[in-house]
PDB file of C-alpha atoms in Angstrom:
ATOM      1  CA  UNK A   1       4.173  14.874   0.576  1.00 45.00           C
ATOM      2  CA  UNK A   2       0.747  14.171   1.878  1.00 58.00           C
ATOM      3  CA  UNK A   3      -0.780  16.367   4.537  1.00 88.00           C
ATOM      4  CA  UNK A   4      -1.298  14.750   7.690  1.00 95.00           C
ATOM      5  CA  UNK A   5      -4.746  12.976   8.015  1.00 97.00           C
ATOM      6  CA  UNK A   6      -7.046  13.984  10.680  1.00 97.00           C
ATOM      7  CA  UNK A   7      -7.322  11.119  13.556  1.00 97.00           C
ATOM      8  CA  UNK A   8     -10.650  10.286  12.061  1.00 98.00           C
ATOM      9  CA  UNK A   9      -9.388   9.872   8.824  1.00 97.00           C
ATOM     10  CA  UNK A  10      -6.188   7.866   9.811  1.00 98.00           C
ATOM     11  CA  UNK A  11      -8.502   5.189  11.713  1.00 98.00           C
ATOM     12  CA  UNK A  12     -10.727   4.878   8.435  1.00 97.00           C
ATOM     13  CA  UNK A  13      -7.599   4.216   6.414  1.00 97.00           C
ATOM     14  CA  UNK A  14      -6.624   1.492   8.778  1.00 97.00           C
ATOM     15  CA  UNK A  15      -9.949  -0.082   8.553  1.00 96.00           C
ATOM     16  CA  UNK A  16     -10.272   0.135   4.813  1.00 95.00           C
ATOM     17  CA  UNK A  17      -6.357  -1.027   4.460  1.00 95.00           C
ATOM     18  CA  UNK A  18      -7.328  -4.054   6.298  1.00 94.00           C
ATOM     19  CA  UNK A  19     -10.378  -4.882   4.942  1.00 91.00           C
ATOM     20  CA  UNK A  20      -9.169  -4.412   1.449  1.00 89.00           C
ATOM     21  CA  UNK A  21      -6.184  -6.398   2.139  1.00 91.00           C
ATOM     22  CA  UNK A  22      -7.459  -9.724   0.640  1.00 83.00           C
ATOM     23  CA  UNK A  23      -8.932  -7.539  -2.469  1.00 80.00           C
ATOM     24  CA  UNK A  24     -12.469  -8.299  -1.299  1.00 75.00           C
ATOM     25  CA  UNK A  25     -14.160  -5.703   1.504  1.00 80.00           C
ATOM     26  CA  UNK A  26     -17.015  -8.068   2.547  1.00 79.00           C
ATOM     27  CA  UNK A  27     -20.645  -6.550   3.453  1.00 84.00           C
ATOM     28  CA  UNK A  28     -19.767  -7.768   7.354  1.00 83.00           C
ATOM     29  CA  UNK A  29     -16.542  -5.580   7.037  1.00 86.00           C
ATOM     30  CA  UNK A  30     -18.416  -2.712   5.436  1.00 85.00           C
ATOM     31  CA  UNK A  31     -20.947  -2.797   7.932  1.00 88.00           C
ATOM     32  CA  UNK A  32     -18.534  -3.047  10.863  1.00 89.00           C
ATOM     33  CA  UNK A  33     -16.728  -0.009   9.760  1.00 92.00           C
ATOM     34  CA  UNK A  34     -19.945   2.049   9.188  1.00 92.00           C
ATOM     35  CA  UNK A  35     -20.817   0.619  12.927  1.00 92.00           C
ATOM     36  CA  UNK A  36     -17.548   1.740  14.263  1.00 94.00           C
ATOM     37  CA  UNK A  37     -17.437   5.142  12.802  1.00 95.00           C
ATOM     38  CA  UNK A  38     -21.323   5.613  14.253  1.00 93.00           C
ATOM     39  CA  UNK A  39     -20.597   4.573  17.768  1.00 95.00           C
ATOM     40  CA  UNK A  40     -17.071   5.062  18.990  1.00 96.00           C
ATOM     41  CA  UNK A  41     -16.499   8.422  20.866  1.00 96.00           C
ATOM     42  CA  UNK A  42     -13.260   8.982  18.853  1.00 96.00           C
ATOM     43  CA  UNK A  43     -15.608   9.900  15.950  1.00 96.00           C
ATOM     44  CA  UNK A  44     -17.951  12.038  17.661  1.00 96.00           C
ATOM     45  CA  UNK A  45     -16.935  15.065  15.458  1.00 94.00           C
ATOM     46  CA  UNK A  46     -16.515  13.287  12.169  1.00 96.00           C
ATOM     47  CA  UNK A  47     -19.241  13.618   9.753  1.00 94.00           C
ATOM     48  CA  UNK A  48     -20.815  10.196   8.508  1.00 90.00           C
ATOM     49  CA  UNK A  49     -21.421  12.078   5.051  1.00 92.00           C
ATOM     50  CA  UNK A  50     -17.642  12.023   4.621  1.00 94.00           C
ATOM     51  CA  UNK A  51     -16.980   8.390   5.163  1.00 93.00           C
ATOM     52  CA  UNK A  52     -17.313   7.461   1.450  1.00 92.00           C
ATOM     53  CA  UNK A  53     -15.064  10.178   0.284  1.00 95.00           C
ATOM     54  CA  UNK A  54     -12.288   9.107   3.166  1.00 96.00           C
ATOM     55  CA  UNK A  55     -12.543   5.697   1.952  1.00 93.00           C
ATOM     56  CA  UNK A  56     -12.017   6.632  -1.534  1.00 92.00           C
ATOM     57  CA  UNK A  57      -9.063   8.635  -0.895  1.00 94.00           C
ATOM     58  CA  UNK A  58      -7.557   5.636   1.122  1.00 94.00           C
ATOM     59  CA  UNK A  59      -7.785   3.364  -2.278  1.00 90.00           C
ATOM     60  CA  UNK A  60      -6.339   6.174  -3.995  1.00 93.00           C
ATOM     61  CA  UNK A  61      -3.458   6.124  -1.864  1.00 93.00           C
ATOM     62  CA  UNK A  62      -3.173   2.273  -1.793  1.00 90.00           C
ATOM     63  CA  UNK A  63      -3.015   2.226  -5.586  1.00 89.00           C
ATOM     64  CA  UNK A  64      -0.124   4.777  -5.924  1.00 85.00           C
ATOM     65  CA  UNK A  65       3.514   4.044  -5.985  1.00 87.00           C
ATOM     66  CA  UNK A  66       4.530   2.169  -2.950  1.00 89.00           C
ATOM     67  CA  UNK A  67       0.844   2.686  -1.702  1.00 90.00           C
ATOM     68  CA  UNK A  68       0.423   0.563   1.138  1.00 92.00           C
ATOM     69  CA  UNK A  69       3.909   1.115   3.031  1.00 93.00           C
ATOM     70  CA  UNK A  70       3.280   5.044   2.141  1.00 94.00           C
ATOM     71  CA  UNK A  71      -0.405   4.897   3.737  1.00 96.00           C
ATOM     72  CA  UNK A  72       0.829   2.894   6.758  1.00 96.00           C
ATOM     73  CA  UNK A  73       3.857   5.510   7.271  1.00 96.00           C
ATOM     74  CA  UNK A  74       1.154   8.421   7.076  1.00 96.00           C
ATOM     75  CA  UNK A  75      -1.399   6.762   9.198  1.00 97.00           C
ATOM     76  CA  UNK A  76       1.414   6.134  12.015  1.00 97.00           C
ATOM     77  CA  UNK A  77       2.764   9.853  11.586  1.00 97.00           C
ATOM     78  CA  UNK A  78      -0.665  11.282  11.539  1.00 97.00           C
ATOM     79  CA  UNK A  79      -2.187   9.630  14.942  1.00 98.00           C
ATOM     80  CA  UNK A  80      -0.959  10.366  18.409  1.00 97.00           C
ATOM     81  CA  UNK A  81       0.967   7.484  20.113  1.00 97.00           C
ATOM     82  CA  UNK A  82      -1.993   7.233  22.697  1.00 97.00           C
ATOM     83  CA  UNK A  83      -4.132   6.119  19.733  1.00 98.00           C
ATOM     84  CA  UNK A  84      -1.898   3.571  17.997  1.00 98.00           C
ATOM     85  CA  UNK A  85      -3.427   0.834  20.051  1.00 97.00           C
ATOM     86  CA  UNK A  86      -6.966   2.316  19.193  1.00 97.00           C
ATOM     87  CA  UNK A  87      -6.259   1.965  15.574  1.00 98.00           C
ATOM     88  CA  UNK A  88      -5.033  -1.681  15.786  1.00 98.00           C
ATOM     89  CA  UNK A  89      -7.885  -2.737  17.656  1.00 97.00           C
ATOM     90  CA  UNK A  90     -10.190  -1.059  15.018  1.00 97.00           C
ATOM     91  CA  UNK A  91      -8.007  -3.130  12.408  1.00 96.00           C
ATOM     92  CA  UNK A  92      -8.649  -6.370  14.346  1.00 96.00           C
ATOM     93  CA  UNK A  93     -12.177  -5.782  14.551  1.00 93.00           C
ATOM     94  CA  UNK A  94     -12.651  -5.228  10.574  1.00 93.00           C
ATOM     95  CA  UNK A  95     -10.401  -8.232  10.279  1.00 92.00           C
ATOM     96  CA  UNK A  96     -12.562 -10.415  12.324  1.00 90.00           C
ATOM     97  CA  UNK A  97     -16.138  -9.015  11.391  1.00 87.00           C
ATOM     98  CA  UNK A  98     -16.686 -11.738   8.811  1.00 84.00           C
ATOM     99  CA  UNK A  99     -15.463 -14.582  11.282  1.00 86.00           C
ATOM    100  CA  UNK A 100     -12.689 -15.294   8.930  1.00 84.00           C
ATOM    101  CA  UNK A 101      -9.070 -13.826   9.025  1.00 89.00           C
ATOM    102  CA  UNK A 102      -7.464 -14.257   5.655  1.00 90.00           C
ATOM    103  CA  UNK A 103      -3.620 -14.675   5.684  1.00 93.00           C
ATOM    104  CA  UNK A 104      -3.526 -11.272   3.728  1.00 94.00           C
ATOM    105  CA  UNK A 105      -5.296  -9.509   6.635  1.00 93.00           C
ATOM    106  CA  UNK A 106      -2.913 -11.424   8.893  1.00 94.00           C
ATOM    107  CA  UNK A 107      -0.146  -9.727   7.150  1.00 96.00           C
ATOM    108  CA  UNK A 108      -1.646  -6.214   7.150  1.00 96.00           C
ATOM    109  CA  UNK A 109      -2.180  -6.422  10.742  1.00 97.00           C
ATOM    110  CA  UNK A 110       1.662  -7.184  11.230  1.00 97.00           C
ATOM    111  CA  UNK A 111       2.508  -4.311   9.096  1.00 97.00           C
ATOM    112  CA  UNK A 112       0.286  -2.291  10.865  1.00 97.00           C
ATOM    113  CA  UNK A 113       1.524  -3.080  14.266  1.00 95.00           C
ATOM    114  CA  UNK A 114       4.989  -2.888  13.032  1.00 96.00           C
ATOM    115  CA  UNK A 115       4.372   0.923  11.783  1.00 97.00           C
ATOM    116  CA  UNK A 116       2.699   1.699  14.882  1.00 97.00           C
ATOM    117  CA  UNK A 117       5.538   0.255  17.198  1.00 97.00           C
ATOM    118  CA  UNK A 118       3.063  -1.929  19.333  1.00 97.00           C
ATOM    119  CA  UNK A 119       4.459  -4.131  22.269  1.00 96.00           C
ATOM    120  CA  UNK A 120       3.462  -7.650  22.093  1.00 96.00           C
ATOM    121  CA  UNK A 121       1.329  -7.703  25.407  1.00 97.00           C
ATOM    122  CA  UNK A 122      -0.867  -4.636  23.705  1.00 96.00           C
ATOM    123  CA  UNK A 123      -1.220  -6.673  20.480  1.00 96.00           C
ATOM    124  CA  UNK A 124      -2.158 -10.111  22.484  1.00 96.00           C
ATOM    125  CA  UNK A 125      -4.573  -8.288  24.623  1.00 97.00           C
ATOM    126  CA  UNK A 126      -6.357  -6.620  21.765  1.00 96.00           C
ATOM    127  CA  UNK A 127      -6.386 -10.004  19.641  1.00 95.00           C
ATOM    128  CA  UNK A 128      -7.507 -12.003  22.359  1.00 94.00           C
ATOM    129  CA  UNK A 129     -10.369  -9.667  22.854  1.00 94.00           C
ATOM    130  CA  UNK A 130     -11.609  -9.896  19.267  1.00 92.00           C
ATOM    131  CA  UNK A 131     -11.808 -13.785  19.619  1.00 89.00           C
ATOM    132  CA  UNK A 132     -13.654 -13.500  22.685  1.00 90.00           C
ATOM    133  CA  UNK A 133     -16.240 -11.037  21.022  1.00 87.00           C
ATOM    134  CA  UNK A 134     -16.532 -12.789  17.702  1.00 87.00           C
ATOM    135  CA  UNK A 135     -16.603 -16.265  19.033  1.00 83.00           C
ATOM    136  CA  UNK A 136     -19.646 -18.594  17.933  1.00 82.00           C
ATOM    137  CA  UNK A 137     -20.510 -21.197  20.102  1.00 76.00           C
TER     138      UNK A 137
END
């Protein structure tokens, strides 16, 4: 069994999974991922130079047997409950970064919130906040 991920690794895995869900990591999504890691306090102790390594580790996990479900389970187990909503919010941010959310990204977000056992009000608030932030005119 895999070792538990650090909080930062788990959150990066979430963002990579959502970005890669439609088999295309857009420049906007990658830029947003880097910006998030560089700005949010939860990443204050994370070495930005490790971002590519962690991203590659996530891709390797996803390509393994039962990769997506195993990675989602590992992320849920690695994160303290108080950061489950943070993980979902970061996933939503990445999905919205290119101003279009694909059906595959929607499905990944559904799987993520199921693994994180988030309640409907929390989910709705996070999604509504992202809609407001990414709205164009």
